[in-house]
Amino acid sequence: MRAAPNAELVDLQPGPERIAADAVAGLAATPKRLPSKYFYDARGSMLFERITRQPEYYLTGTESALLERRMPEIAAAIGPRVHVVEYGSGSGRKTETLLAGLDDPVAYTPIEISRAALLDSVARLEGRFPPIEMLPVCADFTHAVSLPTPERTPRRRLAFFPGSTLGNFVEAEAVALLRAMHDTVGAEGLALIGIDLDKDPATIEAAYNDAAGVTAEFTLNLLARLNREIGSDFDLAQFRHRARYSRERGRIETALVSQRAQRVRIDGREFAFAAGEEMQVEYSHKYTDAQFAAMAARAGMAVAAAWNDESDWYGLRLLRP
Ligand code: AVI
């Protein structure tokens, strides 16, 4: 792992006690579940990067192309001298496109749960954008985070939440997150959010069941991580990835399915799985325009501008309080 030379790291990465408590609470629930935020250890982040390059996973490529093409309009709508606060770390092209396209951005704060991914992305961006102050925060962004103050005073804050990550939260959580963003950016602030739009279910399902099996590996890595970090004894060969689209709920529901009756020990507790029992590990919501606007409104925000790709598969939304 490289260190970021000029970046001050605020480090609140969750430790084993927090992870174990979350895992035990999830396995004690009915139906069983595990939080998808724990997918992203170093190996999980690497596997996610590989997912974004699979031909079936249209989200990343579509969003990057959309942002590149519409960046002049987006920059004009946002205005100069912003402090960019990214939810999740910018390891891809998107952050570079945004920082390069904005008018004189003052500072950049990625908030990211994986320390490795955070330091890596900051080290890379720092080299590319020397005038932009790098102020990373290693934390779970679903909790309130107090932001570092840039040396140069920004005109406003811009929350940047690309990649359709908002879709990994159920509605009440997504609204709470948008409200927290609203509070973080303040009355003058803005938020630029990437959302995957509702479309043909077969296209969506294929994106979460790639032929190369990278998504299945990514899902199972959650169990490998728990075994390594909190000493659980999941047998990875006895669980299978399953991702299905629910039309009714407008979301991909990803589960790990127990291949036989088995017991798993975590933190001194034992949990029984039946053969075929599903453990919920991730939701990936897809939105209509009306659903997204209603959610933003519940968080006290309004859609100020909207950009979609030509097929209306994917959208960027600029929200204002
Ligand atoms: C990060 N997030 C938006 C991805 C998604 O599409 O829900 C994570 C992912 N899970 C499986 N493939 C990709």
XYZ file of C-alpha atoms and ligand atoms in Angstrom:
334
model
C 0.000 0.000 0.000
C 1.373 3.444 -0.900
C 1.136 6.305 1.554
C -0.205 9.626 0.308
C 2.665 12.040 0.957
C 0.811 15.333 1.532
C -2.523 13.993 2.652
C -3.630 14.184 6.282
C -5.566 10.971 6.917
C -8.494 10.996 9.317
C -8.723 7.259 10.108
C -12.011 5.845 11.416
C -11.885 2.471 9.581
C -14.154 -0.005 11.438
C -12.210 -2.527 13.535
C -12.895 -6.256 14.127
C -15.250 -5.635 17.095
C -17.564 -3.462 14.993
C -17.474 -5.921 12.066
C -18.123 -8.911 14.373
C -21.039 -7.117 16.070
C -22.605 -6.292 12.678
C -22.097 -9.874 11.407
C -23.611 -11.417 14.559
C -26.608 -9.046 14.408
C -27.132 -9.914 10.725
C -26.979 -13.674 11.284
C -29.304 -13.461 14.270
C -31.923 -11.708 12.073
C -34.604 -13.484 10.021
C -33.913 -13.792 7.138
C -30.167 -13.778 7.716
C -28.170 -10.926 6.217
C -24.709 -9.402 6.108
C -23.926 -5.726 5.377
C -22.689 -5.107 1.830
C -20.346 -2.344 3.052
C -17.963 -5.087 4.213
C -17.397 -6.284 0.627
C -14.649 -3.715 0.231
C -11.463 -5.027 1.832
C -8.382 -4.810 -0.430
C -9.354 -7.958 -2.356
C -13.016 -6.923 -2.543
C -12.072 -3.507 -3.931
C -9.831 -5.202 -6.510
C -12.640 -7.603 -7.503
C -15.090 -4.707 -7.767
C -12.679 -2.967 -10.156
C -12.704 -6.173 -12.238
C -16.524 -6.227 -12.192
C -16.554 -2.720 -13.659
C -14.604 -4.070 -16.666
C -16.956 -7.018 -17.349
C -18.954 -6.560 -20.571
C -22.271 -7.207 -18.780
C -21.690 -4.565 -16.074
C -22.791 -1.518 -18.085
C -23.015 0.887 -15.117
C -19.425 2.147 -14.835
C -18.672 2.580 -18.530
C -22.007 4.284 -19.172
C -21.565 6.679 -16.251
C -17.965 7.548 -17.184
C -18.899 8.284 -20.800
C -21.902 10.360 -19.683
C -19.827 12.407 -17.251
C -17.104 13.015 -19.845
C -19.569 14.099 -22.504
C -21.652 16.383 -20.269
C -18.846 17.726 -18.062
C -18.867 21.288 -19.516
C -22.596 21.647 -18.724
C -22.156 20.026 -15.316
C -19.261 22.369 -14.431
C -21.313 25.391 -15.505
C -24.217 24.274 -13.302
C -21.913 23.774 -10.281
C -19.806 26.933 -10.579
C -16.217 27.709 -9.446
C -14.067 26.989 -6.343
C -15.869 24.030 -4.790
C -14.744 21.650 -2.066
C -15.567 18.241 -3.557
C -16.660 15.632 -0.999
C -16.815 12.188 -2.586
C -18.776 9.407 -0.878
C -16.614 6.352 -1.544
C -13.120 6.804 -2.879
C -12.475 7.852 -6.437
C -10.425 5.009 -7.797
C -11.786 5.305 -11.325
C -11.830 7.787 -14.202
C -14.886 9.578 -12.830
C -13.167 11.579 -10.122
C -10.437 12.644 -12.542
C -13.024 13.737 -15.085
C -14.866 15.750 -12.431
C -11.776 17.394 -10.895
C -10.323 18.169 -14.338
C -13.602 19.586 -15.632
C -14.619 21.765 -12.665
C -13.643 25.427 -12.519
C -10.741 25.812 -10.023
C -11.750 23.225 -7.387
C -10.262 24.059 -3.976
C -10.124 20.750 -2.118
C -11.034 17.091 -2.435
C -12.271 14.901 0.427
C -12.948 11.256 -0.381
C -14.802 9.465 2.437
C -14.025 5.768 2.136
C -14.275 2.728 4.410
C -11.306 0.883 2.835
C -8.041 2.527 3.902
C -6.106 0.799 1.080
C -8.472 2.089 -1.625
C -8.511 5.571 -0.068
C -4.739 6.013 0.143
C -4.236 4.579 -3.295
C -6.696 6.920 -4.961
C -5.425 10.002 -3.108
C -1.802 9.219 -4.002
C -2.793 9.001 -7.664
C -4.989 12.111 -7.687
C -2.449 14.177 -5.772
C 0.098 13.626 -8.534
C -2.379 14.599 -11.210
C -3.914 17.663 -9.460
C -1.198 19.408 -7.379
C -3.242 22.619 -6.762
C -6.170 20.730 -5.216
C -5.806 20.159 -1.460
C -6.314 16.460 -0.631
C -8.184 15.948 2.659
C -9.140 12.228 2.845
C -11.312 10.726 5.569
C -11.257 6.957 6.235
C -14.715 6.283 7.637
C -18.054 4.601 7.131
C -19.962 7.363 5.331
C -23.308 6.055 6.557
C -22.384 7.706 9.883
C -22.022 11.490 10.358
C -18.533 12.657 9.401
C -17.044 16.041 10.261
C -15.109 17.423 7.331
C -11.559 18.817 7.417
C -11.325 22.543 6.601
C -9.424 23.450 3.433
C -6.747 26.147 3.601
C -8.396 28.098 0.779
C -12.038 29.017 1.456
C -14.373 27.282 -1.011
C -17.411 28.991 -2.498
C -19.546 25.936 -1.820
C -19.358 22.216 -1.120
C -20.246 19.616 -3.707
C -21.139 16.095 -2.562
C -20.201 13.620 -5.323
C -21.782 10.174 -5.102
C -21.244 8.357 -8.404
C -21.388 4.673 -9.313
C -25.029 4.072 -8.307
C -23.827 3.359 -4.761
C -26.953 5.080 -3.425
C -28.788 2.080 -4.898
C -27.095 -0.210 -2.357
C -29.239 1.356 0.394
C -32.905 0.665 1.107
C -35.128 3.710 0.737
C -35.115 4.878 4.364
C -31.301 4.587 4.478
C -30.912 6.307 1.102
C -33.071 9.210 2.295
C -31.048 9.432 5.539
C -27.836 9.456 3.508
C -29.128 12.193 1.178
C -30.205 14.167 4.236
C -26.740 13.758 5.776
C -25.233 14.959 2.471
C -27.596 17.895 2.533
C -26.395 18.751 6.073
C -22.754 18.296 5.060
C -22.885 20.555 2.004
C -25.091 23.169 3.713
C -27.595 25.645 2.285
C -25.283 26.761 -0.558
C -24.126 23.234 -1.390
C -24.968 20.804 -4.169
C -24.871 17.047 -4.672
C -24.079 15.192 -7.907
C -25.463 11.647 -7.752
C -25.127 8.743 -10.205
C -28.191 6.506 -10.455
C -28.915 3.349 -12.407
C -32.264 3.744 -14.164
C -35.059 1.214 -14.372
C -34.829 -0.847 -17.586
C -35.220 -4.297 -19.132
C -34.752 -6.810 -16.243
C -32.641 -9.189 -18.385
C -30.018 -6.472 -18.944
C -29.949 -5.719 -15.220
C -29.724 -9.375 -14.157
C -26.892 -10.074 -16.596
C -24.864 -7.247 -15.024
C -24.915 -9.072 -11.660
C -24.303 -12.561 -13.107
C -21.311 -11.991 -15.395
C -20.206 -15.004 -17.423
C -16.641 -14.835 -16.055
C -17.967 -15.279 -12.497
C -16.239 -12.189 -11.084
C -19.385 -11.011 -9.273
C -19.789 -14.445 -7.650
C -16.168 -14.256 -6.476
C -16.764 -10.733 -5.156
C -19.818 -11.866 -3.181
C -18.039 -14.890 -1.679
C -15.047 -12.744 -0.739
C -17.263 -11.245 1.970
C -17.135 -14.586 3.790
C -13.359 -14.900 3.256
C -12.926 -11.455 4.761
C -15.014 -12.296 7.817
C -13.093 -15.558 8.321
C -9.795 -13.710 8.170
C -10.699 -10.618 10.178
C -13.096 -11.870 12.841
C -12.236 -15.593 12.919
C -15.592 -16.929 11.653
C -15.547 -20.364 9.965
C -17.711 -19.988 6.842
C -16.963 -22.817 4.386
C -16.802 -20.884 1.097
C -17.369 -24.048 -0.957
C -20.769 -24.458 0.731
C -22.246 -21.086 -0.314
C -23.281 -19.885 -3.820
C -23.862 -16.389 -5.216
C -27.430 -15.678 -6.399
C -28.509 -12.330 -7.904
C -32.120 -11.841 -9.027
C -34.068 -8.799 -10.158
C -37.282 -8.064 -8.254
C -39.603 -6.066 -10.542
C -41.860 -5.357 -7.612
C -39.097 -3.740 -5.567
C -37.073 -2.411 -8.523
C -33.833 -3.907 -7.308
C -31.275 -6.666 -7.685
C -31.313 -8.847 -4.598
C -28.026 -10.654 -4.050
C -27.848 -13.556 -1.642
C -25.421 -16.276 -0.618
C -27.267 -19.594 -0.669
C -26.281 -22.348 1.734
C -25.579 -25.522 -0.265
C -26.378 -27.831 2.633
C -27.469 -27.793 6.256
C -24.479 -26.400 8.141
C -23.370 -24.451 11.197
C -21.162 -21.370 11.276
C -19.333 -19.996 14.318
C -18.819 -16.268 14.728
C -17.468 -14.572 17.808
C -18.357 -17.461 20.139
C -21.897 -17.819 18.687
C -23.136 -20.612 16.440
C -25.643 -20.089 13.614
C -27.503 -22.884 11.813
C -28.177 -22.703 8.057
C -30.735 -24.949 6.355
C -29.963 -26.420 2.907
C -31.032 -23.784 0.343
C -31.321 -21.011 2.948
C -30.546 -17.556 1.541
C -28.474 -14.969 3.364
C -29.147 -11.481 1.951
C -25.911 -9.605 1.214
C -26.718 -6.731 -1.164
C -29.497 -4.710 -2.779
C -28.865 -2.682 -5.936
C -31.849 -0.392 -6.555
C -32.785 0.921 -10.004
C -34.876 4.094 -10.137
C -37.461 5.802 -12.272
C -37.173 9.609 -12.441
C -40.259 10.001 -10.270
C -38.958 7.597 -7.591
C -35.604 9.351 -7.373
C -37.114 12.864 -7.268
C -39.509 11.765 -4.490
C -36.636 10.316 -2.471
C -34.587 13.494 -2.879
C -37.605 15.552 -1.800
C -37.940 13.461 1.377
C -34.322 14.445 2.123
C -35.106 18.141 1.586
C -33.421 18.295 -1.834
C -34.684 19.077 -5.316
C -33.403 17.927 -8.711
C -31.765 21.024 -10.227
C -30.498 19.312 -13.400
C -30.544 15.828 -14.944
C -28.363 14.138 -17.555
C -28.977 10.650 -19.028
C -27.023 8.559 -21.534
C -28.614 8.076 -24.992
C -30.343 4.824 -23.991
C -31.688 6.230 -20.705
C -29.925 3.405 -18.889
C -28.048 5.609 -16.453
C -28.402 9.122 -15.041
C -26.560 11.890 -13.227
C -28.674 14.149 -11.028
C -27.632 17.498 -9.570
C -29.461 18.139 -6.313
C -29.814 21.402 -4.449
C -31.298 22.000 -0.993
C -20.998 -0.354 -5.737
N -22.317 -0.794 -6.203
C -23.055 0.298 -6.795
C -22.287 -1.995 -7.045
C -23.721 -2.325 -7.531
O -23.926 -2.333 -8.740
O -24.600 -2.515 -6.709
C -21.699 -3.175 -6.315
C -21.797 -4.446 -7.084
N -22.271 -5.559 -6.627
C -22.220 -6.488 -7.558
N -21.742 -5.940 -8.661
C -21.465 -4.654 -8.380
